[in-house]
Every structure is written in C-alpha cells, then in structure tokens.
Coordinates of C-alpha atoms and ligand atoms in Angstrom, one line a residue:
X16 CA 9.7 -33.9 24.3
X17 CA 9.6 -30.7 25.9
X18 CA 7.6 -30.0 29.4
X19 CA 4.6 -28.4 29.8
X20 CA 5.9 -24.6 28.8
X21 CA 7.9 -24.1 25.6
X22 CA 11.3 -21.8 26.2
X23 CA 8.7 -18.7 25.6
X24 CA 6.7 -19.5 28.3
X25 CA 3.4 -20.6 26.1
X26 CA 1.4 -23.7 27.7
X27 CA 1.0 -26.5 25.1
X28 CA -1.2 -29.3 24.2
X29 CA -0.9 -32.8 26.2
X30 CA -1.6 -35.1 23.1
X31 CA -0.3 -39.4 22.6
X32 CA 1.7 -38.5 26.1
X33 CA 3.7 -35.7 25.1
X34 CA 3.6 -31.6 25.4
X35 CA 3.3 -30.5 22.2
X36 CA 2.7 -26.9 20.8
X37 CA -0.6 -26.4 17.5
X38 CA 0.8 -26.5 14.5
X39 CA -0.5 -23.1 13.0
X40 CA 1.7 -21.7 16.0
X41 CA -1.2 -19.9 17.5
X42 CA -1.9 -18.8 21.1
X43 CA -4.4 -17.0 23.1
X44 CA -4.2 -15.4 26.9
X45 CA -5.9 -16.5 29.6
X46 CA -7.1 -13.5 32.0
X47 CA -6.8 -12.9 36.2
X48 CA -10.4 -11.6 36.4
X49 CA -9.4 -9.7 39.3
X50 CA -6.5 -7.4 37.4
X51 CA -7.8 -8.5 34.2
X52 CA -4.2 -8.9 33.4
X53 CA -3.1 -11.8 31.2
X54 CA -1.9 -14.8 33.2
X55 CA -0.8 -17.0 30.8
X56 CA -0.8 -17.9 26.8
X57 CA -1.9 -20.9 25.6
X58 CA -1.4 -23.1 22.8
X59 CA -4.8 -22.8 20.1
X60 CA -5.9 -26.3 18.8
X61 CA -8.0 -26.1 15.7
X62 CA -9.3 -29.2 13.5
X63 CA -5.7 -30.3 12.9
X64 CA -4.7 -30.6 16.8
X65 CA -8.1 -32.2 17.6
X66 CA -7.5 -35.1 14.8
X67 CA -4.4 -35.8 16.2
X68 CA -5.6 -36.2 19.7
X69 CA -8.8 -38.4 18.6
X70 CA -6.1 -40.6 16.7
X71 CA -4.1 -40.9 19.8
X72 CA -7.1 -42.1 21.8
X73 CA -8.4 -44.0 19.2
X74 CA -4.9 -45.9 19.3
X75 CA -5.0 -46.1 22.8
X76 CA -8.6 -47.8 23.4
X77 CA -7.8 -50.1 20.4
X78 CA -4.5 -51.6 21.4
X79 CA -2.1 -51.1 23.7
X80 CA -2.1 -51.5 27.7
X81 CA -4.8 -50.0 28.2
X82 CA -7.4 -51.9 25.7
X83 CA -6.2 -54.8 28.3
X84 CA -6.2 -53.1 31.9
X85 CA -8.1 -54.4 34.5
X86 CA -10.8 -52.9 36.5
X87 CA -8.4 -53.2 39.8
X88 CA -5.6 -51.8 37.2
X89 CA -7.5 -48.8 36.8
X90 CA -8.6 -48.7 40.3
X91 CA -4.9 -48.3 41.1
X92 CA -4.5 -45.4 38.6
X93 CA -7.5 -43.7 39.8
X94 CA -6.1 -44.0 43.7
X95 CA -2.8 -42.7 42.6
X96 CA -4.6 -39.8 40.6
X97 CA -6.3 -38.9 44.0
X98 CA -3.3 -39.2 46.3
X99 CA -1.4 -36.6 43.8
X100 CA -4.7 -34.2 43.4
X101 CA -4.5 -34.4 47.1
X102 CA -0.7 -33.7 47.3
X103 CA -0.6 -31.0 44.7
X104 CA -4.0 -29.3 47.0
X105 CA -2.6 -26.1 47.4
X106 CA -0.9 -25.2 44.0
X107 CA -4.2 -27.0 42.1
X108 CA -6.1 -24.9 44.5
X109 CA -4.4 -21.3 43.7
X110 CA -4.2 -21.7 40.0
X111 CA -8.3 -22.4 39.9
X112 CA -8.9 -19.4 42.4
X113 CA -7.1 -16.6 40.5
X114 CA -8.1 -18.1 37.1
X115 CA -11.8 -18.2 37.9
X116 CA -12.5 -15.5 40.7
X117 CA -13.4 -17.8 43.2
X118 CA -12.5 -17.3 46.8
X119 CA -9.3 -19.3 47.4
X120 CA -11.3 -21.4 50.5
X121 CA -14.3 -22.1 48.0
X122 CA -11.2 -23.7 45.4
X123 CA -9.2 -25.5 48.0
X124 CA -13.2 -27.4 48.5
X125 CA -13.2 -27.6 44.6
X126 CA -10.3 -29.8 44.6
X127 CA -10.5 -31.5 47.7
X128 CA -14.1 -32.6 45.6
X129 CA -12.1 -33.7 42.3
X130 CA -9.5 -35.9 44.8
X131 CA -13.2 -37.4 46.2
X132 CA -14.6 -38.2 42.5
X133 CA -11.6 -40.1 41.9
X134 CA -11.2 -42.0 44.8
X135 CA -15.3 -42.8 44.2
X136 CA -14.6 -44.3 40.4
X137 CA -11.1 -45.9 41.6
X138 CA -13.8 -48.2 44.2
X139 CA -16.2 -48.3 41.3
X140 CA -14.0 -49.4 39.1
X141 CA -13.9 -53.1 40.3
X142 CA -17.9 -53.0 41.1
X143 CA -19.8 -52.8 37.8
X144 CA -20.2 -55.9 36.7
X145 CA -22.6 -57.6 33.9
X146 CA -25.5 -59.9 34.4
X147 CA -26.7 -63.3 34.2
X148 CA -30.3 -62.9 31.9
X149 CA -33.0 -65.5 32.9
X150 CA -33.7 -66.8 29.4
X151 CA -34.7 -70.4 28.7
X152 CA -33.2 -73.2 29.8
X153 CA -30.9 -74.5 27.4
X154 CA -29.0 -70.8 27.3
X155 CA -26.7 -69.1 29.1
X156 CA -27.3 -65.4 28.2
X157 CA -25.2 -62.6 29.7
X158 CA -24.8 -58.8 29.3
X159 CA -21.6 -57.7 29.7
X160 CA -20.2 -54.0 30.5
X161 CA -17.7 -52.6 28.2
X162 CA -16.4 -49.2 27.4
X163 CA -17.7 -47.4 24.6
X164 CA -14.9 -46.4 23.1
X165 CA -13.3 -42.4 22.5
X166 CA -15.2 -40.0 24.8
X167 CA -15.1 -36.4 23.6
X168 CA -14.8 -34.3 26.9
X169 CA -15.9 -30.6 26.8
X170 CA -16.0 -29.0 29.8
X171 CA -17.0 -25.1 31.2
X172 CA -15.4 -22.7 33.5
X173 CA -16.9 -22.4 36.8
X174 CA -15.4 -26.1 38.5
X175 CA -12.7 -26.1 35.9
X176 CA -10.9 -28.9 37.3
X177 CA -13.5 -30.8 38.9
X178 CA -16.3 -30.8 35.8
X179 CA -13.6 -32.6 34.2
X180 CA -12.8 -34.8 36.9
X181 CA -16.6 -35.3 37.0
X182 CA -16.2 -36.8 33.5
X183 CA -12.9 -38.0 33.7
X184 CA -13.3 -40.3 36.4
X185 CA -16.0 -42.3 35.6
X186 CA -14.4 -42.5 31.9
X187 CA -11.2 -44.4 33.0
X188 CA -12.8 -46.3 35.2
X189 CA -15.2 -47.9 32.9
X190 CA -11.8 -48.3 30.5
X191 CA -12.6 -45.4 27.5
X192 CA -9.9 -43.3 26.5
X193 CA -10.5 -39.4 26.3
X194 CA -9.8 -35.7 24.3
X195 CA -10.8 -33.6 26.8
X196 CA -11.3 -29.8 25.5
X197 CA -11.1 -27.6 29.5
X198 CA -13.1 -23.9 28.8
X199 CA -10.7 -21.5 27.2
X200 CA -11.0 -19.0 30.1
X201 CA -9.5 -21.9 32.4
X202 CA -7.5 -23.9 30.8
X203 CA -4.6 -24.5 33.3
X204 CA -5.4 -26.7 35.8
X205 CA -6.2 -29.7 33.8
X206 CA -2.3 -29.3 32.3
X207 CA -1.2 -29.1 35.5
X208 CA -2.7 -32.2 36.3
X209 CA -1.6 -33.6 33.7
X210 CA 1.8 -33.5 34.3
X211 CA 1.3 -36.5 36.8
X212 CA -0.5 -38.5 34.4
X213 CA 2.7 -40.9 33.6
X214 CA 3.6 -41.1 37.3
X215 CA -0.3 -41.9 38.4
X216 CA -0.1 -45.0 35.5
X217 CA -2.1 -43.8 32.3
X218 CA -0.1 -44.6 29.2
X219 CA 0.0 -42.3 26.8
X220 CA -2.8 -41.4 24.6
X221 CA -5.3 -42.3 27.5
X222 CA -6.1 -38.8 28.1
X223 CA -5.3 -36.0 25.9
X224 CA -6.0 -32.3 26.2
X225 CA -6.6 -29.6 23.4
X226 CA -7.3 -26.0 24.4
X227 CA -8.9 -23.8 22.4
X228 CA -12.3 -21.8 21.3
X229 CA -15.6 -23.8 20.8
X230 CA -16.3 -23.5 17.2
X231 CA -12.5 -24.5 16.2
X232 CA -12.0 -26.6 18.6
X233 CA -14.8 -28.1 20.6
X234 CA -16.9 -28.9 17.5
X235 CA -15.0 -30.7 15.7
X236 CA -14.5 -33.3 18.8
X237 CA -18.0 -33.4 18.5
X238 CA -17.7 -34.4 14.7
X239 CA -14.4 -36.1 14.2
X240 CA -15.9 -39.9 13.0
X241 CA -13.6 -41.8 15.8
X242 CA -14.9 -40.7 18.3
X243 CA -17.6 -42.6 20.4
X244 CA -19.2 -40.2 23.0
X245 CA -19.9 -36.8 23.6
X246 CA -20.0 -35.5 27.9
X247 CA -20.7 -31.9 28.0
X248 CA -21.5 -29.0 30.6
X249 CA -22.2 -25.8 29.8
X250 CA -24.9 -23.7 28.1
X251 CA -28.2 -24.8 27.1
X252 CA -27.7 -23.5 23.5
X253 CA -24.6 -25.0 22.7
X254 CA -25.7 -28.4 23.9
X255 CA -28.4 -28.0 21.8
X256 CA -26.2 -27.7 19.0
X257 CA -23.5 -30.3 19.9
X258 CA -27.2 -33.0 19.9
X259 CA -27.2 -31.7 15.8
X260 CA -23.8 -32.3 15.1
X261 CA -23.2 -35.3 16.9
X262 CA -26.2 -36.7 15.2
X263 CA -24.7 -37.6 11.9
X264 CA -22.0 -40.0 13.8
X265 CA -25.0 -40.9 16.2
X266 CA -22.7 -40.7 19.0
X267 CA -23.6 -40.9 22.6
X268 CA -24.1 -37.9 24.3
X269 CA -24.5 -36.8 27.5
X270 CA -25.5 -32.9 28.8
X271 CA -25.5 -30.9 31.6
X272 CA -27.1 -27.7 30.9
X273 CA -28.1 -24.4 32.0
X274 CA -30.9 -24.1 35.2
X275 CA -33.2 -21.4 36.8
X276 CA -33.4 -23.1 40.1
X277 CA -36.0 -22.7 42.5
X278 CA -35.8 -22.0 45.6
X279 CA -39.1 -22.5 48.0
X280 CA -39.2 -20.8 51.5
X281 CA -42.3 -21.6 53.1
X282 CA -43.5 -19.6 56.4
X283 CA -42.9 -22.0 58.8
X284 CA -39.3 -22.8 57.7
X285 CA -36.6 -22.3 60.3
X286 CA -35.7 -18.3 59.6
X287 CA -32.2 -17.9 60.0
X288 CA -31.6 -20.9 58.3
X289 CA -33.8 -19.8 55.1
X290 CA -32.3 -16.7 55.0
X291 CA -28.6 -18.2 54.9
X292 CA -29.8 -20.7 52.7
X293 CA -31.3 -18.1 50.0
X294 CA -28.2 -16.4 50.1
X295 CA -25.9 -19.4 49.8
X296 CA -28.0 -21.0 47.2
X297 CA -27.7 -18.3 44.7
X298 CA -24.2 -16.2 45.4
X299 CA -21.8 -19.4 46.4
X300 CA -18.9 -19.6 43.3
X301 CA -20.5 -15.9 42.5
X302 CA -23.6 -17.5 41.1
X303 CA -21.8 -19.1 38.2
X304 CA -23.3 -22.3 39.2
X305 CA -25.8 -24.7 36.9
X306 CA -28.1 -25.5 40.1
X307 CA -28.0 -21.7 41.7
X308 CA -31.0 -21.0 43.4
X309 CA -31.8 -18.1 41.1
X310 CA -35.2 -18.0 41.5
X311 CA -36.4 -17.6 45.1
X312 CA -40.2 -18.4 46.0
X313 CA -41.4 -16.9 49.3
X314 CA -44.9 -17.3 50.5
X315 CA -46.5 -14.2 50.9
X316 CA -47.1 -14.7 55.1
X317 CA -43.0 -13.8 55.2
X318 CA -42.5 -12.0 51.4
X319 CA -41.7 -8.3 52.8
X320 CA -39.7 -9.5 56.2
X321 CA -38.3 -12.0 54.5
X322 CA -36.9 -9.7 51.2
X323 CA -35.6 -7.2 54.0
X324 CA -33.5 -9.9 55.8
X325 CA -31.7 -11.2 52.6
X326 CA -30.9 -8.1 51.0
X327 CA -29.5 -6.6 54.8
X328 CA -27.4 -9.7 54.9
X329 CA -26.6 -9.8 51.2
X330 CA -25.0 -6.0 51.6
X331 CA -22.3 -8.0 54.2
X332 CA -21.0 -10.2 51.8
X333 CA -17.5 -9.7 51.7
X334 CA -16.4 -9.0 47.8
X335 CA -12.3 -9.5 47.4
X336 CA -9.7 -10.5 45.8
X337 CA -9.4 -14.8 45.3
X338 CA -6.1 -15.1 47.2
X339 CA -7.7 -13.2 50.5
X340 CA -8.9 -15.8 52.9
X341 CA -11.6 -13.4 54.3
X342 CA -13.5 -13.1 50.9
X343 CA -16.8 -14.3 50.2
X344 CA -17.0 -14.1 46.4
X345 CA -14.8 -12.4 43.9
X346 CA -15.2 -11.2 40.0
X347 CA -16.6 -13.2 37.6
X348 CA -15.0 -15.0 35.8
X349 CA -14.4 -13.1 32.7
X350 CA -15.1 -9.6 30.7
X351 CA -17.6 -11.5 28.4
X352 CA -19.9 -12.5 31.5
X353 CA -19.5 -9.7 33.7
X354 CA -21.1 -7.6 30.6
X355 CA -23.7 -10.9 30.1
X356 CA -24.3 -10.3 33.9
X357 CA -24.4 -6.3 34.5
X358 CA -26.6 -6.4 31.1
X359 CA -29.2 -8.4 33.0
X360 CA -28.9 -5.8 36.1
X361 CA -30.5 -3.5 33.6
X362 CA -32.8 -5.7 32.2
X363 CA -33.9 -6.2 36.0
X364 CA -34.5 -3.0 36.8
X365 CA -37.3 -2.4 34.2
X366 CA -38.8 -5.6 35.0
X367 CA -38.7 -5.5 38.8
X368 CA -37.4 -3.7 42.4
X369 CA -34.2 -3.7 43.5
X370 CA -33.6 -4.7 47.2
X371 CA -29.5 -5.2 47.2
X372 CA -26.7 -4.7 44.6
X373 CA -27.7 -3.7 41.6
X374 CA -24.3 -2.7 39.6
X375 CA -20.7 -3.7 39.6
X376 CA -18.6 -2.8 42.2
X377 CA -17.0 0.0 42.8
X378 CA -14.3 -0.7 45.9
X379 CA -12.2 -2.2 43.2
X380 CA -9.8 0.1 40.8
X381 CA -9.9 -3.5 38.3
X382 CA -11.5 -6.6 38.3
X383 CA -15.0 -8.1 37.3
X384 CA -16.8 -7.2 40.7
X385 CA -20.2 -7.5 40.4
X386 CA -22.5 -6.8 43.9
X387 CA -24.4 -9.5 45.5
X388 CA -27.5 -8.2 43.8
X389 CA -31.6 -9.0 44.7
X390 CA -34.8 -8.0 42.5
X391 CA -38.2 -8.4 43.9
X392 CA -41.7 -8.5 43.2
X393 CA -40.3 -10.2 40.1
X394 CA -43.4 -11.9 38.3
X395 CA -42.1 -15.4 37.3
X396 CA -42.7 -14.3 33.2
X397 CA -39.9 -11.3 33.5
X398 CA -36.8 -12.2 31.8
X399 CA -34.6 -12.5 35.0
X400 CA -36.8 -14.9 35.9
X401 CA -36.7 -17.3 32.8
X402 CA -33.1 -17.0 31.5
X403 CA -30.1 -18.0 33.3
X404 CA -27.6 -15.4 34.6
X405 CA -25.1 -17.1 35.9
X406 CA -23.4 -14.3 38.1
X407 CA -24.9 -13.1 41.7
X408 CA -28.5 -12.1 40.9
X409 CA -31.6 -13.4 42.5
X410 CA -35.1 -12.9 41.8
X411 CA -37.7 -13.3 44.3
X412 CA -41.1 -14.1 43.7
X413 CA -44.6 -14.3 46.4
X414 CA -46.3 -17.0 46.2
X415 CA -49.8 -18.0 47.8
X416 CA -50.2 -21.4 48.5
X417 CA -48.4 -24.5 48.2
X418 CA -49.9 -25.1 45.0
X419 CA -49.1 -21.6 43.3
X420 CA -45.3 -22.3 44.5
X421 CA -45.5 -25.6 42.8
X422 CA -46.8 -24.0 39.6
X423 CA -44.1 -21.2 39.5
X424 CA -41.5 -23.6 40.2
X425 CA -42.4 -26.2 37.3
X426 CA -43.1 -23.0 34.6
X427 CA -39.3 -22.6 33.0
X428 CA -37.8 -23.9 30.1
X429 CA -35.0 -25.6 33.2
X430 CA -35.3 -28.2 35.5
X431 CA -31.9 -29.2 36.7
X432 CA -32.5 -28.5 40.8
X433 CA -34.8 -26.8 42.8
X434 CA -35.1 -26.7 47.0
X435 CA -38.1 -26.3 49.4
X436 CA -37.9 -24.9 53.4
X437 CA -40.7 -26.2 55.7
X438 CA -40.9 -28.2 58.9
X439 CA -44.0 -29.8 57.3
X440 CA -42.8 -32.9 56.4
X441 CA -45.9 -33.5 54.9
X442 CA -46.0 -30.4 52.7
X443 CA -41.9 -30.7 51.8
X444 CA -42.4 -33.8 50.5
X445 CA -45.6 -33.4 48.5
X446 CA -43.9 -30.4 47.0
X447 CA -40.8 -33.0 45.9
X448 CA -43.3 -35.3 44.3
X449 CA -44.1 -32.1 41.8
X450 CA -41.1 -30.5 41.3
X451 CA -39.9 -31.4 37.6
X452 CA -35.8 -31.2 38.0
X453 CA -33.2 -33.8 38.8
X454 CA -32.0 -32.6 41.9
X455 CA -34.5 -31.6 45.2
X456 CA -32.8 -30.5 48.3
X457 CA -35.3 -30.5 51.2
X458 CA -33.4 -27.4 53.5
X459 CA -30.8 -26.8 52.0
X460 CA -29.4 -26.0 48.4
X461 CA -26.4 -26.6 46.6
X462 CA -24.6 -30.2 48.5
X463 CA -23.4 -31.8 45.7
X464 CA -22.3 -35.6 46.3
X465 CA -20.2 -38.1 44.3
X466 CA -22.2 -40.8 45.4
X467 CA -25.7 -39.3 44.1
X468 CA -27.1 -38.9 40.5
X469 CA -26.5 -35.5 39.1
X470 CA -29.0 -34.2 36.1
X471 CA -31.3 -32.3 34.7
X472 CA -35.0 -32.7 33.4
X473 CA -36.4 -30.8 30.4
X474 CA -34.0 -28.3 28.7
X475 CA -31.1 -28.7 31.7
X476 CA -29.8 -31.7 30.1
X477 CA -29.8 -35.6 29.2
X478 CA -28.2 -38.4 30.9
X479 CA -26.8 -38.3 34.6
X480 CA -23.1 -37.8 36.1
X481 CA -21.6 -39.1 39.5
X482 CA -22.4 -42.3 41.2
X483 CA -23.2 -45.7 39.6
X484 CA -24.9 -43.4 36.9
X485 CA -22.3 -41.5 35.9
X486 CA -20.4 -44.8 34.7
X487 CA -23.2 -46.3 33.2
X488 CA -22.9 -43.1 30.7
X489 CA -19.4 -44.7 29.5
X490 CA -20.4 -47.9 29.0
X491 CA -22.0 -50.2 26.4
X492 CA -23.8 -53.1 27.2
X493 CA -23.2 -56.5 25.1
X494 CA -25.9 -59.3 24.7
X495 CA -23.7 -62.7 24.8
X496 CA -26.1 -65.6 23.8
X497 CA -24.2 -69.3 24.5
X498 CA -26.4 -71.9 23.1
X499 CA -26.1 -75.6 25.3
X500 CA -27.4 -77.7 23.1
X501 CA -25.4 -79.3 21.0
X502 CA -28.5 -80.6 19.0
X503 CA -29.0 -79.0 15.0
X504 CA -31.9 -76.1 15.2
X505 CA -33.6 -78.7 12.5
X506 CA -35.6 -75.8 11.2
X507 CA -35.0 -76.4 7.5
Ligands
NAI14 P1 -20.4 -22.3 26.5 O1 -21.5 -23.4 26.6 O2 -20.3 -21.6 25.3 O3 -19.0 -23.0 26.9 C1 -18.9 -24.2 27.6 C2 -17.8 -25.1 26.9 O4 -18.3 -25.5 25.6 C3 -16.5 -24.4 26.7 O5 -15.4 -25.4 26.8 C4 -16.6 -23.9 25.2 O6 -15.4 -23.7 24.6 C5 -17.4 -25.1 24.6 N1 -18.1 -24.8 23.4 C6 -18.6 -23.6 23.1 N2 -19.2 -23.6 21.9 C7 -19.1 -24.9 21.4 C8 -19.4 -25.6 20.2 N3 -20.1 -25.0 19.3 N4 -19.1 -26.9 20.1 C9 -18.5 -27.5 21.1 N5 -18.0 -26.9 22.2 C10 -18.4 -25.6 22.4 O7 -20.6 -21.3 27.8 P2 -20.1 -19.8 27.9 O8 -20.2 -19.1 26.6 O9 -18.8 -19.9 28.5 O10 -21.1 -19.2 28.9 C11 -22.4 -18.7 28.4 C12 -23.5 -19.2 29.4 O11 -23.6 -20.6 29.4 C13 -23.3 -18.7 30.8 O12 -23.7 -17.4 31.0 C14 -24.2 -19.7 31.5 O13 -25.5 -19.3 31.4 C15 -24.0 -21.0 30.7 N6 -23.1 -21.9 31.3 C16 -23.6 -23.0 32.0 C17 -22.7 -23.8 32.6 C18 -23.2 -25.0 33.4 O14 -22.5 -25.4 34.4 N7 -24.4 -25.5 33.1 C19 -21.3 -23.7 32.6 C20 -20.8 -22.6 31.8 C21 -21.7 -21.7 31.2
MG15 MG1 -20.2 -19.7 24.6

C-alpha cells in the first residue's frame, strides 16, 4: 500500500484502510481561488470506486472490531481523533484557507471547531442509552439504541473539514461505519486527516473517502442498496433530488439545505452592535454560509442612517489573500460561484439600489474577489431577496412594525436561521415565538455550538445535526419485549 500521493503526485482514494488510486485512472484539479492556479489532482471515483467503498463499510459494520466496540472504545478513538486535529491545527488550518478563500484566522477557528465536535461525540459516546418502557406488569420492555448501519456522507465546500466532522462524529460514536464523499472543490483536508485514522484507532473500512463530481459519484452513494443512511449539506435542489433517489432503498436521510436568513434590527437595538452584527452576519466565510444573514430587516425609524452606516463600514472590510493575517474575507471559493455570485450583482441592480460593492474586485491581478456588496430598498419579492447567493451580498429591506418584520421574515421558501436586535425583551421574544426557522439568535448571528440542535424548517432541510440530536440521526431504535410469565398465552 502506497501513501496518500502516488509517485506522480495525484491524491488517491482512502477505501477498506488503504490509499488507493480509481480504476478508470482518472483525475481532476483542485484550484487556489486566489491564483486560480491548480493546487492539486485528485483521484475521480465513479460507480466502481463508490461500490467498493460501501462494500468496505458494509464489511466493517457487519463483522469485525468494530461491529463489537464499545461506546467507551469509540469514546477513546474520538479523543485521540481530537488530540491529532488539534496537533495537526496549523497544517489542517492552511490547507482549508488556501483551498476555500477563507481568511487563514477564520480556518484556524474552523478546525479548532471540528477538534470540539469530536471531543463532544467522544463524551457522548458513553451517554446515549436506551429505555426502560412502562408496559404491563408481567413485561419487561426496553428500547435499545443501535446504529443504523452504512451512512453515506456528502458533504459541501464552505467548512470542508468541519461539515464532515459534523457528520462524522456523531456517526462513530453511535457505532455506524461511513463513505464519506468531501465537495470536489475541497477535497484535501479530509485525506489529510485521514492519514491518522490507524493511529487514532478506526480499523479499516470504518471510514472511507471517494472524491469525485456529484452525478458520478455522490449519487450513486445515495443509491448503492448497502447503504443505510444518507447525511447531506448543500444546496436545496440537490437535496431535493438525493430525497428521490434515496426513496427506492427508503434510506434515512438527513439534510441541511440552503437559507435566506433574516436578520431583524429594530430601532431601539444597541447601534454599534447592530451595525457589526449586520455586517458579520452576512460577509463572515465570504457569505458562503447556509445561515448568512442575507436578508436584513430594518425598521423604517433607523432604515436611511442605518443603510449609510453598514455600507461606510462595509467599504473597510479588508479583501486579501487567505494566508495574510490582516484579511477579512478572500475570493470565493471557486470560478463556478464567483460567476453564480457576480450574476446576482446584476440581477440586483435592476431589482434594487446599490449602497456598497457592487462588482468583483479589482485590487487583485487573479483571484475570485468579489466586494463586500449591499442592495437596498430591496422589496422582499425581488429575486436577491428569495434565492440564496451564497457570496457577500445583502439585501436590506424597511419594515413598519413588528408585525410587518415578522411577515417578511416568515415569506421565503427557507427557514434555516434568522436573528432579531432589540432591548425589548418583550418584543425579541414575541418575535422568536413567530419566526419559522431552526435557529433564532436574539443579538447576534452566526454562534454556532456543538452542544445545540442545528436545522432547518421548510425547504432548509430535515432532521437536525450537533448535540444529543445529531446522534439520534445515526441511530435506530429496537423494541425488546421479555415476557415473565412462564404461563401458555391459552388463547387457542
Ligand atoms: P451542491 O449541493 O451541488 O454540492 C454539495 C455536495 O453535494 C458536493 O459534495 C457535491 O459533489 C454533491 N452533489 C452534487 N450533486 C449531487 C447529486 N446529484 N447527488 C449526490 N451528491 C451531489 O452545491 P454547489 O453546486 O457546490 O453550490 C451551489 C449552491 O448550493 C451554492 O451557491 C449554495 O447556494 C448552495 N450550497 C449550500 C450549502 C449549505 O451549506 N447549505 C453548501 C454548499 C452549497
Ligand atoms: Mg452543484
């Protein structure tokens, strides 16, 4: 068995515990978006790859060490998982940055986060136990927790490394075995990971990773007959398609989608931090981000100040290269988006005003620069309004009253997060009763915690991730009956 790189340099395929190349011999090139220079060549996995890896896994949950670990056992391979994420911060950290865009201090948070989601599911790991059910008298009846089986793992490009880990985590702990197919823009840091797998304890076959595109590659995970579960995040119309083609298998699935987040500032909020929360909430990771406050409410009392203080403070955003400590946001992530984002600039500016940005950047000879950008008087019907973006654009909306805020919020296909600004407790929290989306932050926008449930309602997704939830998503739930009578049923 070879490493990770074959003699030419190409990245393979981590399938049954070894590095292993596709068979068609095919490759494709993952891109710096800020030379837009090719970084690395990757092994393609089609259909055949993707059979072999469900095999593997199949193997693995079905005999084998790890179809008789222990909770404490995979605890201890969790822990170990963590300490090396958190030993290997700073290459994990460079890798994700230059791959994805991001600012190098927003990745060294990213995997500082996927360390913390493993250290979470290592100390759940030992804590999710069955149930005694209350049924009659001369019964013992209990529900018992047990994996489901082969979870199909396909994951998107913005957290490369941590939406896995978001799936990942709570998978071993709960004692499934996994393909896991990374985004084909960023597929590097979950090899580089995996190159620890044997020293952190997880035999092989445990977790196996195919790269490639999502027709060849992602959907047939999402068909091949062994496996068990489907956890997916990414875009609203391909989970909408992976719910079809899992349906003849009836696998689990589980989905986090696209949003078009709300964000409601209120006049009496506190104004510097509304306008650094506006801006945070939309432009953090470059707006690639399912729960970016894309859509900012401001009551009318504060619309026209409060328009003019975002978009003076939104021209200050530093734009630079990943690797420069100073930046603030980088390009997107690649060619494909930055044409899916600059498209929507012109979109925006026959729908509404432009108060900052409103093109790519310039300072930059290369790169996928796209300025912080900010429409206005955008009514809530305009398309930059209702579709997600995903890049740095916001769209500001007035609103009346705390009623027509509510109303504007709840109107979109989404409903993933959405935040409200007031010092009236009593108005923030009647507004948090009505808002339809899985995640309400009451000032502030974007804290994401292991320990909390992550989802969305309506079109942003089924199921929830993180905390006791996201376990629950790998587990089945057994009815065990024990009968303590010894007496015939004497019914016939
Ligand atoms: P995508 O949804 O096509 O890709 C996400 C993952 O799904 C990748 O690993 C991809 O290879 C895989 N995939 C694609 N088609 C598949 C299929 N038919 N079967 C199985 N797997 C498949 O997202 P894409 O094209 O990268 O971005 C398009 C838009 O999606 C973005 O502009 C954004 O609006 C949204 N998106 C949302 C994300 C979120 O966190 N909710 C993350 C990434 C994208
Ligand atoms: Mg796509």
């Amino acid at each position: 068995m070879g490493g990770m790189q074959s003699p030419e340099g190409i990245y393979r395929l981590f399938i049954d515990g070894e590095w292993v190349g596709s068979k068609s011999g095919a490759s494709f090139a993952v891109v710096d978006p800020s030379t837009e220079e090719t970084m690395a060549q990757v092994a393609e996995a089609g259909s055949a790859e993707v059979d072999l890896a469900v095999r593997a896994a199949r193997r693995a949950f079905d005999s084998g060490p790890w179809a008789t670990s222990t909770p404490n056992s995979r605890a201890q391979v969790l822990f170990k998982l963590a300490a090396i994420v958190r030993a290997q911060l700073a290459s994990l950290a460079e890798v994700e940055a230059i791959n994805t865009g991001k600012p190098i201090v927003e990745a060294e948070g990213d995997i500082d986060a996927v360390a913390e989601v493993f250290e979470y599911y290592a100390g759940l790991a030992t804590k999710t136990p069955g149930m005694v059910n209350p049924v009659s008298a001369n019964a013992l009846s209990l529900s018992l927790k047990e994996p489901i089986g082969v979870a199909g793992l396909i994951v998107p490009w913005n957290y490369p490394l941590l939406m896995a880990a978001w799936k990942l985590a709570p998978a071993l702990a709960a004692g499934c075995t996994c393909v896991l197919k990374p985004a084909e823009q960023t597929p590097l840091t979950a090899l580089m990971l995996a190159q620890s797998f044997e020293e952190a304890g997880i035999p092989p076959g445990v977790v196996n990773i195919v790269n490639g595109f999502g027709e060849t590659c992602g959907a047939p995970i999402v068909e091949h007959p062994l496996v068990d579960k489907i956890a997916f995040t990414g875009s609203t119309d391909v989970g909408k398609s992976i719910v079809k083609r899992a349906a003849d298998t009836l696998k689990r699935v589980t989905l986090e989608l696209g949003g078009k987040s709300p964000n409601i500032f209120f006049a009496d909020a506190d104004w510097e931090a509304s306008v650094d929360g506006a801006l945070f909430g939309v432009f953090i990771n470059q707006g690639e981000v399912c729960s970016a406050g894309s859509r900012i409410l401001v009551e009318q009392k504060i619309y026209k100040d409060f328009v003019e203080a975002i978009a003076a403070k939104a021209k200050t955003i530093r734009l630079g290269p990943p690797m420069d400590r100073e930046s603030k946001m980088g390009p997107v992530v690649s060619k494909e988006q930055f044409e899916r984002v600059t498209r929507y600039l012109e979109i925006g500016k026959t729908e509404a005003k432009v108060a900052a940005g409103g093109s790519s950047s310039k300072a930059f000879a290369k790169g996928y620069y796209v300025e912080p950008t900010i429409f206005y008087d955008v009514d809530n019907s305009a398309r930059i309004a209702r579709e997600e973006i995903f890049g740095p654009v916001a769209a500001v909306i007035p609103f009346d009253a705390e009623a027509d805020a509510i109303r504007i919020a709840n109107d979109s296909p989404y409903g993933l997060a959405a935040a409200v600004w007031s010092r009236d407790i009593y108005k923030a929290f009647r507004v948090v009763k009505k808002l339809r989306a899985g995640i309400v932050w009451v000032n502030h926008m974007q804290p994401t915690c292991v320990e909390a449930p992550w989802g969305g309602y309506k079109q942003s997704g089924a199921g929830r991730e993180l905390g006791p939830w996201g376990i629950e998503e790998y587990l089945e739930t057994k009815q065990v009956h024990i009968n303590l009578s010894e007496k015939p049923i004497g019914w016939y």
